[in-house]
PDB file of C-alpha atoms in Angstrom:
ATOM      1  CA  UNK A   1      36.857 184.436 104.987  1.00  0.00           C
ATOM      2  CA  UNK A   2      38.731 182.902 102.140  1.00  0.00           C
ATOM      3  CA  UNK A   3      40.084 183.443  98.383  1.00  0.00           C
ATOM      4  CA  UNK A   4      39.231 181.266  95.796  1.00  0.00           C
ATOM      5  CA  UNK A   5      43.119 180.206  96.571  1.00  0.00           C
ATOM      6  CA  UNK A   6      42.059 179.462 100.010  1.00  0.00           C
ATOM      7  CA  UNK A   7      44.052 182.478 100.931  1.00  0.00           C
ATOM      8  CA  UNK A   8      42.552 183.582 104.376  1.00  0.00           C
ATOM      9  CA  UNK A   9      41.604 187.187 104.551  1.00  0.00           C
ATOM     10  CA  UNK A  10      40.606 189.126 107.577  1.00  0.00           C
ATOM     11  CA  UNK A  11      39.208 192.970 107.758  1.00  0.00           C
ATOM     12  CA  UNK A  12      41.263 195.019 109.870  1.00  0.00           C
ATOM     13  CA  UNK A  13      38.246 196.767 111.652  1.00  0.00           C
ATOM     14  CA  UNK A  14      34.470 196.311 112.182  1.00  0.00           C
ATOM     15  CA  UNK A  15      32.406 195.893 109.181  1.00  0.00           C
ATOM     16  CA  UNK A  16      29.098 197.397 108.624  1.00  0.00           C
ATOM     17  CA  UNK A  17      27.203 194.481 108.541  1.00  0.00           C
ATOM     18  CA  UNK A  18      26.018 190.893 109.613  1.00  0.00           C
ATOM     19  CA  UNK A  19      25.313 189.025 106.276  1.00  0.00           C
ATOM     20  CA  UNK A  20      21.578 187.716 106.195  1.00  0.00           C
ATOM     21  CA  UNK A  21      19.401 185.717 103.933  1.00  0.00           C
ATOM     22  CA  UNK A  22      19.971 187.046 100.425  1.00  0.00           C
ATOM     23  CA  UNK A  23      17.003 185.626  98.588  1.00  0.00           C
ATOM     24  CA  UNK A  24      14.156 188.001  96.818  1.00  0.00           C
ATOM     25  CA  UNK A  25      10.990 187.553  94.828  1.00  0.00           C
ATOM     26  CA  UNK A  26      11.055 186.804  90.975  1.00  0.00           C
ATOM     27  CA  UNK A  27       9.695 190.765  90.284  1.00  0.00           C
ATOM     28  CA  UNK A  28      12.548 191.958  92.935  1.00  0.00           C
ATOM     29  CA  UNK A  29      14.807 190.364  90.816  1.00  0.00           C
ATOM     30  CA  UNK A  30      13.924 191.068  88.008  1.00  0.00           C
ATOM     31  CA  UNK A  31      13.608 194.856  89.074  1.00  0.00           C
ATOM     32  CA  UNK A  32      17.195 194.102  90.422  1.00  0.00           C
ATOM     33  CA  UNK A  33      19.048 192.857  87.078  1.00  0.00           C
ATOM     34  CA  UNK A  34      17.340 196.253  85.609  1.00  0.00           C
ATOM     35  CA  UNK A  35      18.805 198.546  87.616  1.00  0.00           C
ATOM     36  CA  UNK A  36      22.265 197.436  87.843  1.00  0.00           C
ATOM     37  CA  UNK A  37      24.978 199.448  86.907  1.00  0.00           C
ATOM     38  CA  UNK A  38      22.421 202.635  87.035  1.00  0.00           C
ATOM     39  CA  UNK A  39      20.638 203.252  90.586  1.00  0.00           C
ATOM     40  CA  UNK A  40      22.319 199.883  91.679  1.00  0.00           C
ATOM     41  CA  UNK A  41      25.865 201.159  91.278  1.00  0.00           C
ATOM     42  CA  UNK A  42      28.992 198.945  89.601  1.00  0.00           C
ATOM     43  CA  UNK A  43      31.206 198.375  92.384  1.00  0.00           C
ATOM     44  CA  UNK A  44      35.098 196.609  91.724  1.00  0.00           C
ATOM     45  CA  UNK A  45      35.380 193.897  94.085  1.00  0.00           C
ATOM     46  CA  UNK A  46      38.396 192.162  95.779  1.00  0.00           C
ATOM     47  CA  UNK A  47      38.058 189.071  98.035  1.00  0.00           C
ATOM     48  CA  UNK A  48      34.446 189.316  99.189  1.00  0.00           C
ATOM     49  CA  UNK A  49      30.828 190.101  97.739  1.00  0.00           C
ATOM     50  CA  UNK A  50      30.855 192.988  99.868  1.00  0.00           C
ATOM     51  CA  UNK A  51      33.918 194.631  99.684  1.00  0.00           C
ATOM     52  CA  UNK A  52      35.361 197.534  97.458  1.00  0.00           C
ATOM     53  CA  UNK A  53      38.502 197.685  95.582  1.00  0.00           C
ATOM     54  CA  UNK A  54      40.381 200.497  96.223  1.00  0.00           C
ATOM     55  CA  UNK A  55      39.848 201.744  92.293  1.00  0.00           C
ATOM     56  CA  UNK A  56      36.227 201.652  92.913  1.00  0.00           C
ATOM     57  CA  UNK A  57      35.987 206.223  92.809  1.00  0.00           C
ATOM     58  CA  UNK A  58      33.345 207.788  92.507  1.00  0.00           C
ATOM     59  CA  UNK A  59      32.538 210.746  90.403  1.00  0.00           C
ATOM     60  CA  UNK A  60      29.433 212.738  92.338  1.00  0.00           C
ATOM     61  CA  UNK A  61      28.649 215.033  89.516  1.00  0.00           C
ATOM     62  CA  UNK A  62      28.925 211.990  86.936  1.00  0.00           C
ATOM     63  CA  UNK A  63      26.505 209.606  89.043  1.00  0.00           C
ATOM     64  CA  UNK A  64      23.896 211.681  89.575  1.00  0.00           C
ATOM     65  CA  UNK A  65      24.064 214.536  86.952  1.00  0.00           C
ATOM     66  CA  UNK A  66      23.527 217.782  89.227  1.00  0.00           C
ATOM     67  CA  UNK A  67      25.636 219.057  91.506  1.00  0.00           C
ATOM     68  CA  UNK A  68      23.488 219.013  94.771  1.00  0.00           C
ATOM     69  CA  UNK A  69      25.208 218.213  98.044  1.00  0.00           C
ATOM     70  CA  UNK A  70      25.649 214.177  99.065  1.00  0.00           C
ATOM     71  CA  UNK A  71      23.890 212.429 101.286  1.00  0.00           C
ATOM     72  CA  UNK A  72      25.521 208.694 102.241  1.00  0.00           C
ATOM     73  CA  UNK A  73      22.698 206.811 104.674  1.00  0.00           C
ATOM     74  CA  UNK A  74      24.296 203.627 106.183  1.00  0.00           C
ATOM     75  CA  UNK A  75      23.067 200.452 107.158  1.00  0.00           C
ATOM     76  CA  UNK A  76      19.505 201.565 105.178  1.00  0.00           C
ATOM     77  CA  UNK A  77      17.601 198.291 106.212  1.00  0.00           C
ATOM     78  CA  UNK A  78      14.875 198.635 103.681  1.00  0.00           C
ATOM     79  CA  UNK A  79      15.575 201.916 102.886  1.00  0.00           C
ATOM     80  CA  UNK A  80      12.844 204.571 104.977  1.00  0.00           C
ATOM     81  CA  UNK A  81      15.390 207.031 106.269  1.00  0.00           C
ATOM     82  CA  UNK A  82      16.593 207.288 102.597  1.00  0.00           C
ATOM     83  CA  UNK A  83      13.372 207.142 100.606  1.00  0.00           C
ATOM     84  CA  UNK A  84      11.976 209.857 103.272  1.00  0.00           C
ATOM     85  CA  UNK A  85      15.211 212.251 102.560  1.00  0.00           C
ATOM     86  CA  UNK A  86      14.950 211.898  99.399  1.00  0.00           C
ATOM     87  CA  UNK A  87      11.372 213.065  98.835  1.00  0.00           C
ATOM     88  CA  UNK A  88      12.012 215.934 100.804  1.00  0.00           C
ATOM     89  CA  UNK A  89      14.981 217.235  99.448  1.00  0.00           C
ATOM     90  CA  UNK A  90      15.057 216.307  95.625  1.00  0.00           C
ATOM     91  CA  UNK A  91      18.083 219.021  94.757  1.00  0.00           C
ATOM     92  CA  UNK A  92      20.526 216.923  97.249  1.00  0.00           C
ATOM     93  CA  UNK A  93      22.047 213.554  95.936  1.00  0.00           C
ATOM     94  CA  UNK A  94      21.568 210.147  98.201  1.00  0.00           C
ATOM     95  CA  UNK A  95      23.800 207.108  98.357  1.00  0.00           C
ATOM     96  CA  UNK A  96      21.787 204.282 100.153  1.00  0.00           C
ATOM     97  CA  UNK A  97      24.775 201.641 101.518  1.00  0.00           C
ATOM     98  CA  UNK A  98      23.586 198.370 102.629  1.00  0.00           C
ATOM     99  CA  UNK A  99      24.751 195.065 101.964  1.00  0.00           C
ATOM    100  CA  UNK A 100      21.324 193.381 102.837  1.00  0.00           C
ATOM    101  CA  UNK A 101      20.168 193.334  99.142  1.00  0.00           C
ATOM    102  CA  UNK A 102      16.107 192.546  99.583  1.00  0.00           C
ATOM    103  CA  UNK A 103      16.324 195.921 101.751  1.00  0.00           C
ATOM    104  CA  UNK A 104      17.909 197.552  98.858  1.00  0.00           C
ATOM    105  CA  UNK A 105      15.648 196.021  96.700  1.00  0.00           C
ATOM    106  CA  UNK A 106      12.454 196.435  98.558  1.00  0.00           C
ATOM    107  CA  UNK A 107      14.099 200.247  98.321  1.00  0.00           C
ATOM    108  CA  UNK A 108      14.965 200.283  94.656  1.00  0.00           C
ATOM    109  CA  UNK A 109      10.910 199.750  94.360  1.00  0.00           C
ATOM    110  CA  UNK A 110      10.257 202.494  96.007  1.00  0.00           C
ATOM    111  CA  UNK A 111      12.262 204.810  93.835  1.00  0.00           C
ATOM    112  CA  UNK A 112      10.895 203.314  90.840  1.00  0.00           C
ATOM    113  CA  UNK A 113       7.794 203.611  91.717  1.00  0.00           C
ATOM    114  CA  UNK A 114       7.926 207.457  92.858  1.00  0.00           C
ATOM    115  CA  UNK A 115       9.956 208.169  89.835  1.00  0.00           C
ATOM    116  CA  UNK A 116      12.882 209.703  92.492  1.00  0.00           C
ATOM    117  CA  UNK A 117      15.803 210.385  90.384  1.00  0.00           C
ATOM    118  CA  UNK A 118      18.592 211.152  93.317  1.00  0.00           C
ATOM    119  CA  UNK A 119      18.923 208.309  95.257  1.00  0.00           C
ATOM    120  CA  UNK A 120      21.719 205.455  94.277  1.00  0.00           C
ATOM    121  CA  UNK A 121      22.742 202.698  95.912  1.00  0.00           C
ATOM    122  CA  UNK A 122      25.505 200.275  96.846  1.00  0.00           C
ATOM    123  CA  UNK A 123      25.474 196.932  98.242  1.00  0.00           C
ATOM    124  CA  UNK A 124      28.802 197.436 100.067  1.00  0.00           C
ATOM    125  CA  UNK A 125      30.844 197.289 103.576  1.00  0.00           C
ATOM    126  CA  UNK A 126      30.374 201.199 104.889  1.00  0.00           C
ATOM    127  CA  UNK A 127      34.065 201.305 105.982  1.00  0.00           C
ATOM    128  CA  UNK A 128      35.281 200.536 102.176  1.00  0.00           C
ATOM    129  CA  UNK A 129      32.493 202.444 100.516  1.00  0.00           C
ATOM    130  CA  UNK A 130      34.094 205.309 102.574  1.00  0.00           C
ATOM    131  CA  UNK A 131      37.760 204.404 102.279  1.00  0.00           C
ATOM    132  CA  UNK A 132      38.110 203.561  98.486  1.00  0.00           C
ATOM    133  CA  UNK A 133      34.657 205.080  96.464  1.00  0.00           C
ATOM    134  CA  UNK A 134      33.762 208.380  97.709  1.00  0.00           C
ATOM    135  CA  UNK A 135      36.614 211.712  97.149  1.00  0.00           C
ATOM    136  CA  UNK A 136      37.628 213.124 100.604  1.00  0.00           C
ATOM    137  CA  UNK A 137      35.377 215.842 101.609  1.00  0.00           C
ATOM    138  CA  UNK A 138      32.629 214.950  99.420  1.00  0.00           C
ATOM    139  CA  UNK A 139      29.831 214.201 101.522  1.00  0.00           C
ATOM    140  CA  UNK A 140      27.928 216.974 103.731  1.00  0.00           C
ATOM    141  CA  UNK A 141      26.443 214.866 105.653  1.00  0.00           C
ATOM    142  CA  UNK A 142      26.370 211.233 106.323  1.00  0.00           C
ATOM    143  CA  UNK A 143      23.963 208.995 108.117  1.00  0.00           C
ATOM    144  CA  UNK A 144      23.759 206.105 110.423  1.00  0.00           C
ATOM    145  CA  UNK A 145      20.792 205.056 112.225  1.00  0.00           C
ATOM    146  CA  UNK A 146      20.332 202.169 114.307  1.00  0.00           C
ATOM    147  CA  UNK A 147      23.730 200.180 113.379  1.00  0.00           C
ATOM    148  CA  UNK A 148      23.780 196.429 115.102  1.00  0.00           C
ATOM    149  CA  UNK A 149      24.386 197.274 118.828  1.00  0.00           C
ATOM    150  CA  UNK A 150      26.121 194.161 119.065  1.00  0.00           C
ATOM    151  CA  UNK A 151      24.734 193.438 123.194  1.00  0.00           C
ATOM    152  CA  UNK A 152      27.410 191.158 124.768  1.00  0.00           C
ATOM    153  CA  UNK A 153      30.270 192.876 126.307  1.00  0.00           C
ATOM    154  CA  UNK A 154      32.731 190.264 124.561  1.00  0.00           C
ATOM    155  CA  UNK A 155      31.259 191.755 121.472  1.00  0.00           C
ATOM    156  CA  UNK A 156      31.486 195.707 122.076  1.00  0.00           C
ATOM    157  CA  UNK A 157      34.400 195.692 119.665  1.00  0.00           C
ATOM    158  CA  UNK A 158      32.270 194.736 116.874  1.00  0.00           C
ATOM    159  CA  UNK A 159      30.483 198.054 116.652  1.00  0.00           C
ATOM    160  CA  UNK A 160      30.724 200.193 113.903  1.00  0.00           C
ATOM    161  CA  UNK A 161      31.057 203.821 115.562  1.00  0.00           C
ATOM    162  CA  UNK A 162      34.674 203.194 116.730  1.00  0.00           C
ATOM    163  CA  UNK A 163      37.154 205.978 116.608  1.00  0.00           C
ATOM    164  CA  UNK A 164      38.881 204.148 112.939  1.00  0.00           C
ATOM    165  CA  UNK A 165      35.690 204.496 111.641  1.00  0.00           C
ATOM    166  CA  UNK A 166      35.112 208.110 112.657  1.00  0.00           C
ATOM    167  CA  UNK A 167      38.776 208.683 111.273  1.00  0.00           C
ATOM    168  CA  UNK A 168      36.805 207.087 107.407  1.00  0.00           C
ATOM    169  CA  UNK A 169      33.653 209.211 107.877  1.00  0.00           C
ATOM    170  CA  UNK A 170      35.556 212.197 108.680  1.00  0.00           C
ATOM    171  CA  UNK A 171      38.036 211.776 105.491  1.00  0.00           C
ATOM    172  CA  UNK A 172      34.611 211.382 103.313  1.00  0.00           C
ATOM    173  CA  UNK A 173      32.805 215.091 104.674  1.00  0.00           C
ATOM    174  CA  UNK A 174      33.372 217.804 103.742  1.00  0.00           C
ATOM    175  CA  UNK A 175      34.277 220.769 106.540  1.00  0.00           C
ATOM    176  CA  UNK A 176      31.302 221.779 108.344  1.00  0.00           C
ATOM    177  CA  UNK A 177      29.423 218.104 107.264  1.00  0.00           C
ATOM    178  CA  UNK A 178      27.600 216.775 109.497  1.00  0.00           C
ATOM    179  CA  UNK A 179      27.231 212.984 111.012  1.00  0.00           C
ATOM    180  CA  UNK A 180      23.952 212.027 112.257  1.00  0.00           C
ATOM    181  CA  UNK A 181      23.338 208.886 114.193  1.00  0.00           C
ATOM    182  CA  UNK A 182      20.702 207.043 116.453  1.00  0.00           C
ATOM    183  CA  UNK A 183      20.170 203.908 118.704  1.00  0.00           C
ATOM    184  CA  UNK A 184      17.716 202.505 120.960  1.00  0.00           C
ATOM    185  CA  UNK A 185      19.976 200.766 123.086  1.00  0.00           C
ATOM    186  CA  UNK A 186      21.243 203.243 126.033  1.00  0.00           C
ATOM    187  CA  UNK A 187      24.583 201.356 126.187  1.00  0.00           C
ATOM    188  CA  UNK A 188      25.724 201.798 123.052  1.00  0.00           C
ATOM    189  CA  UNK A 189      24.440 205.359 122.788  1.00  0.00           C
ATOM    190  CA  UNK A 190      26.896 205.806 125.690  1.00  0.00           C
ATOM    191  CA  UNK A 191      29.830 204.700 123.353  1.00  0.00           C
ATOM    192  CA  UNK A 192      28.672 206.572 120.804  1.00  0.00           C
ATOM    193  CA  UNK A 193      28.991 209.732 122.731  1.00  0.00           C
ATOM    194  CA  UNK A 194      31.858 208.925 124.552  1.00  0.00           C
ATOM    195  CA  UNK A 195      34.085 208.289 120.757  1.00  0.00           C
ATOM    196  CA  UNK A 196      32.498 211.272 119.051  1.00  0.00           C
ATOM    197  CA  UNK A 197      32.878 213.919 121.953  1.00  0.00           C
ATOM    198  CA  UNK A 198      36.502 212.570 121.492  1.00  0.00           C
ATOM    199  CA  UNK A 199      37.415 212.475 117.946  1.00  0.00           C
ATOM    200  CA  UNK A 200      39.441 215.498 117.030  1.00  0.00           C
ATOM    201  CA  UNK A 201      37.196 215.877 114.036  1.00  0.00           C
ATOM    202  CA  UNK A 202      34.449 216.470 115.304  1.00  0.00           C
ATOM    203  CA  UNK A 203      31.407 218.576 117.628  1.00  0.00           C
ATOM    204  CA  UNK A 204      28.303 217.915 119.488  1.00  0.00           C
ATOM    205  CA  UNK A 205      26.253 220.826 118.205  1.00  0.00           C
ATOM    206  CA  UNK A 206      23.990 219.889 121.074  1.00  0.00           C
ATOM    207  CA  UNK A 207      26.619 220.184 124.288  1.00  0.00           C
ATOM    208  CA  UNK A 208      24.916 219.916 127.209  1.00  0.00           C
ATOM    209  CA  UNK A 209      21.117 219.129 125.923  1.00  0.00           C
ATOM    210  CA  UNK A 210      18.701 217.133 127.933  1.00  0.00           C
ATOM    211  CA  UNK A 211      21.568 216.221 130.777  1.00  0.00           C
ATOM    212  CA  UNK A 212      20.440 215.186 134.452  1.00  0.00           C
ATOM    213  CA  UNK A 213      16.946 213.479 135.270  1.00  0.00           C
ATOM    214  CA  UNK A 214      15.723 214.199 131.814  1.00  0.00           C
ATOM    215  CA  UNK A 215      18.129 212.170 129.991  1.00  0.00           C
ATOM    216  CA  UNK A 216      17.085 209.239 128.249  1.00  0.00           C
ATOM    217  CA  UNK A 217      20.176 207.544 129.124  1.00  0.00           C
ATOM    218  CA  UNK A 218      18.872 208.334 133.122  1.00  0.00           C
ATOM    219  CA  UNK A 219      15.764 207.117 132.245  1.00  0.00           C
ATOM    220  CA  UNK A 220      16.882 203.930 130.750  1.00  0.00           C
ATOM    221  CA  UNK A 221      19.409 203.066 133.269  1.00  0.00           C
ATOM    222  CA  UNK A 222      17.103 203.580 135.852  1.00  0.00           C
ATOM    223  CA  UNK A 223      14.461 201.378 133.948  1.00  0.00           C
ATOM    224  CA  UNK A 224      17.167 198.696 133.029  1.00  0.00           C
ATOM    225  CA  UNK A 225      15.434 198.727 129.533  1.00  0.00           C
ATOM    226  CA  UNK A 226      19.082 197.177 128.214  1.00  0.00           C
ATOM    227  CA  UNK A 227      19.513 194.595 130.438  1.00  0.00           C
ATOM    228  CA  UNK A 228      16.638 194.588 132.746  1.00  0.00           C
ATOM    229  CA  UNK A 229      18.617 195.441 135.205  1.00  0.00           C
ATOM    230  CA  UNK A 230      17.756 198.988 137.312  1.00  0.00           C
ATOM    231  CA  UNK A 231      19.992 201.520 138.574  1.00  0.00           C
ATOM    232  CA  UNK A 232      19.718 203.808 141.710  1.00  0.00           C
ATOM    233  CA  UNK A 233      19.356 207.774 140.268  1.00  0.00           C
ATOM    234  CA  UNK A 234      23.270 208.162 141.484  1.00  0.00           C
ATOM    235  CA  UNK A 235      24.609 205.670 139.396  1.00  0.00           C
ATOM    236  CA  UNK A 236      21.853 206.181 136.699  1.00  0.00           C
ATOM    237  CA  UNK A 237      22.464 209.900 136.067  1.00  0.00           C
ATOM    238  CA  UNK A 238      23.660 211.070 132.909  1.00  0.00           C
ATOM    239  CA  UNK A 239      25.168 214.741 133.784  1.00  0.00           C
ATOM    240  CA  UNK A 240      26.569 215.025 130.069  1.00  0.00           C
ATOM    241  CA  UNK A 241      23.949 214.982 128.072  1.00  0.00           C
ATOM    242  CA  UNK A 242      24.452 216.260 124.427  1.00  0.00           C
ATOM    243  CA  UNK A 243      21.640 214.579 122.446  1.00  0.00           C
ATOM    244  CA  UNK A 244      19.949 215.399 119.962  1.00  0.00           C
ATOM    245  CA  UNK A 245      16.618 216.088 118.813  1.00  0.00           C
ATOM    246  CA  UNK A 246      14.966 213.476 116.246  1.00  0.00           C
ATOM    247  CA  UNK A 247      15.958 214.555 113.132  1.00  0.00           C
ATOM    248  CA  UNK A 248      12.857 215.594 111.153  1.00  0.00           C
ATOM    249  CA  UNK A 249      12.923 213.451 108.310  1.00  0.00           C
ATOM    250  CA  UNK A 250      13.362 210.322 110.093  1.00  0.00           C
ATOM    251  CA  UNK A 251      10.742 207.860 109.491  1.00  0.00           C
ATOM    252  CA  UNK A 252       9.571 205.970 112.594  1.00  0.00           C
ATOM    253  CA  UNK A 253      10.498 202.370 111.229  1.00  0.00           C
ATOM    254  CA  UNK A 254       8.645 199.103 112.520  1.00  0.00           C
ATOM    255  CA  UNK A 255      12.035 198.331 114.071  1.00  0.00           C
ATOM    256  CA  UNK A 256      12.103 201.464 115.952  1.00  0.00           C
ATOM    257  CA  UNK A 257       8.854 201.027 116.702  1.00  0.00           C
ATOM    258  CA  UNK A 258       8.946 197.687 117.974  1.00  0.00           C
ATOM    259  CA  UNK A 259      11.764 198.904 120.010  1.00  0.00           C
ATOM    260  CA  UNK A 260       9.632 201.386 121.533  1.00  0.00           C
ATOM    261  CA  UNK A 261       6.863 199.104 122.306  1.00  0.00           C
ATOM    262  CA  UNK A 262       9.559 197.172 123.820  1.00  0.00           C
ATOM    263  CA  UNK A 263      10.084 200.169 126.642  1.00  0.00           C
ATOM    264  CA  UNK A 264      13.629 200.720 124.782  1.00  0.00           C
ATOM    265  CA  UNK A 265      14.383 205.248 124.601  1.00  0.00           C
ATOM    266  CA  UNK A 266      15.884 206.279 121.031  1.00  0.00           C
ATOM    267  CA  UNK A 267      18.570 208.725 121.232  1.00  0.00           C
ATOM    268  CA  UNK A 268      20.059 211.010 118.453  1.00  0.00           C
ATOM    269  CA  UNK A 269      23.486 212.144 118.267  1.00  0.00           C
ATOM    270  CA  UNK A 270      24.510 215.059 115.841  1.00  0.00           C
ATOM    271  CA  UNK A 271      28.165 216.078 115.327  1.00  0.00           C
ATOM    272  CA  UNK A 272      29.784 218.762 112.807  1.00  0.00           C
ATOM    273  CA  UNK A 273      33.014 218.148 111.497  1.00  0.00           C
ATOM    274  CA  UNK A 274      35.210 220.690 112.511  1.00  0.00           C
ATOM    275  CA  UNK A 275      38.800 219.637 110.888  1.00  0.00           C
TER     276      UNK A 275
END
């Protein structure tokens, strides 16, 4: 991308995101231009309608007026995982971050309508939402469910959970936060395991669960449900394991379900940060 100078700027790790279609309804925007600069939160930008300038902090106590712990959900799509968190735990503070602004919107509706109070939002790359707005140690737990798997192996790079991104979301909890993520594709769960279980930051506080036949990542490599390819059981066993359960109040989405009709397994990851 480019400055208004036609200075060329590049990100120096993956971002959050694939831009999409931008356009809402009349009453969406309208709802939209209300809410900015409350539950739609002012953000300082710098060469890009997503990005964050690194003044851009963030007072928790300020924003949401109680001191409850904070909640950051990323990549919210249209916002379940958020809206359902909320409900259920009204004393804790949630920070929706999404740069897809009709999910945030469609979202923002939601809240309005329920009359939730906690929940604020910020159309925003996760990496500088994490780097520049919230105070280290501030979040206890943060969420990321179902980030773009990004398929093609020339691609793999592209994925958000990399271990410079773990490095951001381990600077923004707090000690003993925890990081919750899922996926339906088994391949990228794989990577996901494989950079947490590494980062010095952090533990599966599942070691060991559901390793061998009864793995989900056995059962989808021997179903080929990524690439429609099979495996034999030796190559397809998982003897790790370390997944999680579902995490209770995560709404089954139509994309997760359409995944599942699709024949795809959802797998949950859960990690405490340790240092």
């Amino acid at each position: 991308m480019q400055t208004r100078e036609g200075v060329k700027i590049v990100r120096d790790g993956p971002v959050s995101f694939v831009r999409r279609e931008l356009s809402m309804s009349p009453t969406r925007q309208r709802l939209w231009q209300d809410h900015l600069g409350t539950t739609i939160l002012p953000v300082t930008r710098t060469f890009a309608d997503t990005s964050v300038a690194p003044q851009s902090h963030l007072s928790v106590p300020d924003v949401w007026g109680q001191a409850g712990p904070l909640i950051v959900d990323i990549g919210v799509g249209h916002g379940e995982s958020t809206f359902a968190g909320a409900v259920q735990h009204p004393q804790a503070n949630f920070l929706a971050v999404e740069v897809y602004r009709p999910g945030l919107a469609k979202l923002l509706d939601r809240v309005v309508t329920d009359g939730l109070t906690n929940v604020r939002m910020v159309e925003a790359n996760a990496p500088e939402v994490l780097d520049h707005m919230l105070p280290a140690g501030s979040a206890q737990e943060i969420w990321i469910f179902f980030s773009d798997p990004w398929q093609k192996n020339r691609y793999h790079k592209r994925r958000l959970i990399q271990p410079k991104f773990l490095d951001q979301v381990a600077r923004a909890l707090t000690p003993g936060g925890v990081l919750r993520l899922a996926t339906d594709w088994s391949n990228y769960a794989a990577q996901m395991r494989e950079v947490a279980d590494a980062h010095p930051a952090f533990e599966n506080l599942h070691p060991g669960r559901l390793a061998g036949p009864d793995s989900p990542l056995t059962l989808a490599r021997l179903h080929g449900t990524d690439d429609d390819t099979p495996q034999p059981l030796e190559e397809a066993l998982d003897d790790v394991g370390g997944w999680a359960p579902r995490f209770e109040t995560r709404p089954v989405t139509s994309f997760e379900a359409k995944a599942q009709r699709a024949g795809r397994y959802i797998f949950d990851l859960t990690y405490r940060k340790i240092s």
